[in-house]
Every structure is written in structure tokens, then in C-alpha cells.
Amino acid sequence: MIPLHNNDISLLIDPQRGGGILRFDWHGKAIFWPARDEECGPLGLANFVLVPFSNRIAQGCFSVEGKSVNIPPNYPAASSHHAIHGHGWTTAWEVIAKSEEALHLRYQHPADSWPWDYTCDQEITLTAHGYVHKLAITNQSATDMPAGLGFHPYFPRTGAQLHTIFEGFWDVADDGLPTKWIAKTGAYDLSADDPVDTVFTGRKTEHRIDWPTHQLTMTPDADLSETHIFVPPGEDYFCVEPVSHMTDAVNRDGLKVLSPGETWSTRVEFSVTENDQPA
């Protein structure tokens, strides 16, 4: 595990577990819901990256230029019938460079059931109030490759209010696949009793989460235009995930297409301040 720290911020990252973040603390206060334990699986991390797609691909099946691709379910505990969250979150990443306040990790994927070679880089850099998380993917294959990127942070739910404004969300079936888009302006109410696990669209603002003593502003690049919100029943955490596409986008012409040798990079900035305004 690799610690990063400055005067106010500390991160703990495990390259062996998806290059995932185990803790993000500000003045000793946990901003992310901390990793459940030191041996937890990827869903127990505090934040992990989504590459080369986020959320589900229906039955793991899609076609590109008339050729069928079939990806076996890669994490049955999260989705028994569908491929989910790509590759990076369940594999080890190589440490390319590190210092007290920055870390560069790399994952190289050889073609398999996902029939493209690609390389992905994470660059994590502390700032005075938080950190910047950069993610870049390069198509190393000789043919065009569909690609999506995203981030999957967990947050403490107690006392939290989400202030992001959206235009609507995707209604989903029991297996998490989208069925129809529903217009719903405003922010999602985290205090609602109904669980949610879907993509919200038409983000109008930065993501701002208020707790009684502090607030987090999460600023994604414009190409992370969608937001998956996950609020499970009976748990004291929730997820607000900046992602580049809707669920099952590869079957709905919603993924970016990278030419051979092309690199696509995006980033999210996390910034924490004291909460001197009413929540």
C-alpha cells in the first residue's frame, strides 16, 4: 500500500487491488467511506476506476463491425449475468512513479474476450484541498476500440446532502439494465427511503456533497457527462460516480471509439472545505 500526504490531505492506495484508494482523509476526517478492511474485495474499496467501460454490458455481449464479442461475467457478486465495470478494478497495477504527493500507476491489458490490447494510466496528485485523479486509456490494437471511463467513489451517508442538479435518470429493470429515460429536475434526495442504482443525466452543476462540518466539491471533466448514483438499502454509504456513458452503452452506440494508437484522458478534481453554510 502506498500513502500520499501533505499538510491537510492523506490518501492510501493499493496498486495490487485495482489501483484502488483505501482512504481519502482531510484533517484526519474520512471523506470517502474507508475500505472495509485490508483484505476486502474491490467492492469494499473507497474508490476505484472503471475501464474500459462502466457498469453493465447486457449478458456481456455486443458486436463491433459485424463481429460478436462475448465477455463472461467478471464479478458475479456484483452482477450474475452481465459483465460489469471492466477490467482495471480487479487486477494489479504497475507503479510507474511515486513521490510524497503523487502516484502514477499503469495497467496493460492483453486482448482476450475483450479483443483489444490497451494500456490505462492513473495519475493521482494531491492539492491543497484534495486531489486530482487523472485517467487515460490508449488503444494498442490495430483496429478501432470502444471505450468508456469512470470513477467509483464511496461516501459516508450519515448527514450527507447531494446538491448536484440533473435533468433526469434512467429507469432500470431488476437486473440493472436501463428501460426508459425519465425527466426529473433537481438533486437526488439521499434521505429518501427508496434505494437507487442508476445513471442520472444532464448534469447542470458540479457535484457538491455537504456534511454538517465539511463539504466536498467533485469536478469532473465534461466528457464524464453521466453520473451513476448508488444508494443501497440498509447501508451507511452511497456512491456518486462520474462516468462517460450510460449503462450498456456499447449496445446503444454510447461509447467513445478510439482509433489504433489513440489516447483519451479525463480527470476528476476532489476538493474539501469547511462547511460554513447551512446544509
Coordinates of C-alpha atoms in Angstrom, one line a residue:
M1 CA 0.0 0.0 0.0
I2 CA 1.2 3.5 -0.9
P3 CA 0.4 6.6 1.3
L4 CA 0.3 10.1 -0.1
H5 CA 0.1 13.1 2.2
N6 CA 0.6 16.9 2.5
N7 CA -0.4 19.2 5.4
D8 CA -4.1 18.6 5.1
I9 CA -4.7 15.6 2.8
S10 CA -3.8 12.0 3.0
L11 CA -4.6 9.1 0.6
L12 CA -3.9 5.4 0.9
I13 CA -3.7 3.4 -2.4
D14 CA -3.3 -0.3 -3.1
P15 CA -1.8 -1.0 -6.5
Q16 CA -2.4 -4.7 -6.1
R17 CA -6.2 -4.2 -5.7
G18 CA -7.2 -2.4 -8.8
G19 CA -5.0 0.5 -8.0
G20 CA -7.8 1.4 -5.7
I21 CA -8.0 4.0 -3.0
L22 CA -8.5 2.7 0.6
R23 CA -8.7 6.1 2.3
F24 CA -9.1 9.8 1.5
D25 CA -8.8 11.9 4.6
W26 CA -9.0 15.7 5.2
H27 CA -7.6 16.9 8.5
G28 CA -8.0 13.3 9.7
K29 CA -11.7 13.1 8.7
A30 CA -12.7 10.4 6.3
I31 CA -14.1 11.9 3.0
F32 CA -14.5 8.6 1.3
W33 CA -16.2 5.7 3.1
P34 CA -13.0 3.9 4.1
A35 CA -12.1 0.5 2.7
R36 CA -14.0 -2.1 4.8
D37 CA -10.8 -4.0 5.8
E38 CA -7.3 -4.6 4.5
E39 CA -8.3 -7.8 2.7
C40 CA -11.6 -6.6 1.2
G41 CA -12.6 -7.3 -2.4
P42 CA -12.8 -4.5 -5.0
L43 CA -16.4 -3.5 -3.9
G44 CA -15.0 -2.8 -0.5
L45 CA -12.6 -0.2 -1.6
A46 CA -13.1 3.6 -1.1
N47 CA -12.7 4.4 -4.8
F48 CA -11.7 2.6 -7.9
V49 CA -11.5 3.4 -11.6
L50 CA -13.8 2.0 -14.3
V51 CA -12.0 0.9 -17.5
P52 CA -12.7 0.2 -20.4
F53 CA -16.4 0.6 -19.5
S54 CA -18.6 1.4 -16.5
N55 CA -21.5 -0.6 -15.1
R56 CA -23.1 -3.4 -17.0
I57 CA -22.9 -4.9 -20.6
A58 CA -26.0 -6.9 -21.1
Q59 CA -25.1 -10.6 -20.9
G60 CA -21.5 -9.5 -21.7
C61 CA -22.5 -9.5 -25.4
F62 CA -22.2 -6.8 -28.1
S63 CA -21.0 -6.6 -31.7
V64 CA -18.4 -4.3 -33.5
E65 CA -18.3 -4.1 -37.3
G66 CA -20.4 -7.3 -37.5
K67 CA -18.2 -9.3 -35.2
S68 CA -19.6 -10.6 -32.0
V69 CA -17.9 -10.1 -28.6
N70 CA -18.9 -12.2 -25.6
I71 CA -17.3 -11.3 -22.2
P72 CA -18.0 -13.8 -19.4
P73 CA -19.5 -12.4 -16.2
N74 CA -16.4 -11.0 -14.5
Y75 CA -17.7 -10.3 -11.0
P76 CA -20.7 -12.5 -10.2
A77 CA -21.1 -11.0 -6.7
A78 CA -22.0 -7.7 -8.3
S79 CA -23.9 -8.9 -11.4
S80 CA -24.6 -12.5 -12.0
H81 CA -25.4 -12.4 -15.7
H82 CA -23.6 -9.3 -17.1
A83 CA -20.1 -8.1 -17.5
I84 CA -19.6 -5.2 -15.1
H85 CA -17.1 -2.3 -14.6
G86 CA -14.4 -3.5 -17.0
H87 CA -11.0 -4.9 -16.0
G88 CA -9.0 -2.4 -14.0
W89 CA -10.8 -2.7 -10.7
T90 CA -10.0 -6.4 -10.2
T91 CA -6.3 -6.6 -11.2
A92 CA -2.9 -5.3 -10.1
W93 CA -1.5 -2.1 -11.5
E94 CA 2.2 -1.3 -12.0
V95 CA 3.8 1.6 -10.1
I96 CA 5.4 3.8 -12.7
A97 CA 6.4 6.7 -10.4
K98 CA 5.7 8.0 -6.9
S99 CA 6.5 10.8 -4.5
E100 CA 5.0 12.1 -1.2
E101 CA 2.2 13.8 -3.1
A102 CA 1.8 12.0 -6.4
L103 CA 1.4 8.5 -7.8
H104 CA 1.4 7.1 -11.4
L105 CA 0.0 3.6 -12.0
R106 CA -0.4 1.6 -15.2
Y107 CA -2.4 -1.4 -16.3
Q108 CA -1.7 -3.2 -19.5
H109 CA -4.5 -5.3 -20.9
P110 CA -3.7 -8.0 -23.5
A111 CA -6.5 -8.9 -25.8
D112 CA -8.7 -11.8 -24.5
S113 CA -12.5 -12.0 -24.5
W114 CA -12.2 -8.2 -24.8
P115 CA -10.4 -8.4 -28.2
W116 CA -8.3 -5.3 -28.0
D117 CA -4.9 -4.6 -26.4
Y118 CA -4.9 -1.4 -24.4
T119 CA -3.0 0.5 -21.7
C120 CA -4.5 2.5 -18.9
D121 CA -2.8 5.1 -16.7
Q122 CA -3.9 6.6 -13.4
E123 CA -2.2 9.7 -12.1
I124 CA -3.2 10.8 -8.6
T125 CA -1.8 14.2 -7.4
L126 CA -2.6 15.9 -4.1
T127 CA -3.6 19.5 -4.0
A128 CA -4.0 21.9 -1.0
H129 CA -7.7 20.9 -0.5
G130 CA -7.9 17.4 -2.0
Y131 CA -6.5 15.7 -5.1
V132 CA -6.8 15.4 -8.8
H133 CA -7.4 11.9 -10.3
K134 CA -6.5 11.6 -14.0
L135 CA -7.3 8.5 -16.1
A136 CA -6.0 7.8 -19.6
I137 CA -6.6 4.9 -21.9
T138 CA -4.6 4.1 -25.1
N139 CA -5.8 1.7 -27.8
Q140 CA -2.8 -0.5 -28.6
S141 CA -4.6 -2.6 -31.1
A142 CA -4.7 -2.4 -34.9
T143 CA -8.5 -1.8 -35.0
D144 CA -10.9 0.7 -33.5
M145 CA -11.8 0.0 -29.9
P146 CA -14.9 1.2 -28.0
A147 CA -14.0 2.7 -24.6
G148 CA -15.6 4.2 -21.6
L149 CA -14.1 5.6 -18.4
G150 CA -15.3 6.4 -14.9
F151 CA -14.7 6.7 -11.2
H152 CA -16.5 4.8 -8.4
P153 CA -16.1 6.6 -5.0
Y154 CA -18.0 5.7 -1.9
F155 CA -19.1 8.3 0.6
P156 CA -20.4 8.3 4.2
R157 CA -24.2 8.7 4.1
T158 CA -24.9 9.9 7.6
G159 CA -25.7 13.6 7.5
A160 CA -24.9 13.9 3.8
Q161 CA -26.8 16.0 1.2
L162 CA -26.2 15.9 -2.5
H163 CA -26.7 19.2 -4.4
T164 CA -26.0 18.2 -8.0
I165 CA -28.7 19.3 -10.4
F166 CA -29.8 16.8 -13.1
E167 CA -32.3 16.7 -15.9
G168 CA -33.4 13.1 -15.5
F169 CA -32.4 9.5 -15.0
W170 CA -32.8 6.0 -16.5
D171 CA -35.4 3.7 -15.0
V172 CA -33.9 0.2 -14.8
A173 CA -35.1 -3.3 -14.7
D174 CA -34.4 -5.6 -11.7
D175 CA -31.1 -6.7 -13.3
G176 CA -29.9 -3.0 -13.5
L177 CA -30.3 -2.5 -17.3
P178 CA -32.0 0.7 -18.4
T179 CA -35.5 0.6 -19.8
K180 CA -36.7 4.2 -20.3
W181 CA -35.5 7.7 -19.5
I182 CA -37.5 9.8 -17.0
A183 CA -37.3 13.6 -16.7
K184 CA -36.7 14.7 -13.1
T185 CA -35.1 18.0 -12.5
G186 CA -33.3 18.8 -9.3
A187 CA -31.0 16.9 -7.0
Y188 CA -31.4 13.3 -5.7
D189 CA -32.5 13.2 -2.0
L190 CA -30.2 11.0 -0.1
S191 CA -32.5 10.9 2.8
A192 CA -35.2 9.1 0.7
D193 CA -36.1 5.6 1.8
D194 CA -36.1 4.2 -1.8
P195 CA -32.8 2.7 -2.9
V196 CA -31.4 3.8 -6.2
D197 CA -28.9 2.2 -8.6
T198 CA -29.0 4.0 -12.0
V199 CA -27.5 6.7 -14.2
F200 CA -28.6 10.3 -13.9
T201 CA -28.2 12.5 -17.0
G202 CA -28.0 16.2 -17.9
R203 CA -25.7 17.3 -15.0
K204 CA -26.1 21.1 -14.6
T205 CA -23.6 21.7 -11.8
E206 CA -20.5 20.3 -10.1
H207 CA -21.1 17.5 -7.7
R208 CA -21.4 19.0 -4.2
I209 CA -21.9 16.9 -1.1
D210 CA -22.5 18.6 2.2
W211 CA -22.0 17.1 5.7
P212 CA -22.5 19.0 8.9
T213 CA -18.8 20.0 9.2
H214 CA -17.4 20.0 5.7
Q215 CA -18.3 19.8 2.0
L216 CA -16.8 18.1 -1.0
T217 CA -16.8 19.5 -4.5
M218 CA -16.2 16.9 -7.2
T219 CA -15.5 18.4 -10.6
P220 CA -15.4 16.0 -13.5
D221 CA -14.2 16.8 -17.0
A222 CA -17.0 17.5 -19.5
D223 CA -16.6 14.1 -21.1
L224 CA -17.7 12.4 -17.8
S225 CA -21.2 13.7 -18.6
E226 CA -23.2 11.0 -16.8
T227 CA -23.5 10.2 -13.1
H228 CA -24.2 6.8 -11.7
I229 CA -25.8 7.1 -8.2
F230 CA -25.9 4.0 -6.0
V231 CA -27.7 4.2 -2.6
P232 CA -28.2 0.6 -1.3
P233 CA -30.8 -0.2 1.3
G234 CA -29.6 -0.6 4.9
E235 CA -26.1 0.7 4.3
D236 CA -24.4 3.8 5.6
Y237 CA -22.7 4.7 2.4
F238 CA -23.6 5.9 -1.1
C239 CA -21.8 6.3 -4.4
V240 CA -21.8 9.3 -6.8
E241 CA -19.8 8.0 -9.9
P242 CA -18.7 10.4 -12.7
V243 CA -18.8 8.2 -15.8
S244 CA -18.6 8.8 -19.6
H245 CA -21.7 6.8 -20.6
M246 CA -25.0 5.2 -19.6
T247 CA -25.3 1.5 -18.6
D248 CA -24.9 -0.9 -21.5
A249 CA -23.8 1.9 -23.8
V250 CA -21.8 -0.4 -26.1
N251 CA -25.1 -1.8 -27.3
R252 CA -26.6 1.7 -27.7
D253 CA -23.9 3.5 -29.6
G254 CA -22.9 5.3 -26.5
L255 CA -19.1 4.5 -26.1
K256 CA -16.3 6.6 -27.4
V257 CA -14.4 4.9 -30.3
L258 CA -10.6 5.1 -30.2
S259 CA -8.5 4.6 -33.3
P260 CA -5.3 2.5 -33.2
G261 CA -2.8 4.3 -31.1
E262 CA -5.2 6.9 -29.9
T263 CA -5.2 8.1 -26.3
W264 CA -8.1 9.5 -24.4
S265 CA -7.6 11.1 -21.0
T266 CA -10.1 12.6 -18.5
R267 CA -10.0 13.6 -14.8
V268 CA -11.9 14.5 -11.7
E269 CA -10.9 17.0 -9.1
F270 CA -11.9 16.4 -5.4
S271 CA -11.8 19.5 -3.2
V272 CA -12.8 19.7 0.5
T273 CA -13.6 22.8 2.6
E274 CA -15.2 23.6 5.9
N275 CA -18.9 23.8 5.7
D276 CA -19.7 27.3 6.8
Q277 CA -23.1 27.4 5.1
P278 CA -26.3 25.7 6.1
A279 CA -26.5 22.2 4.6

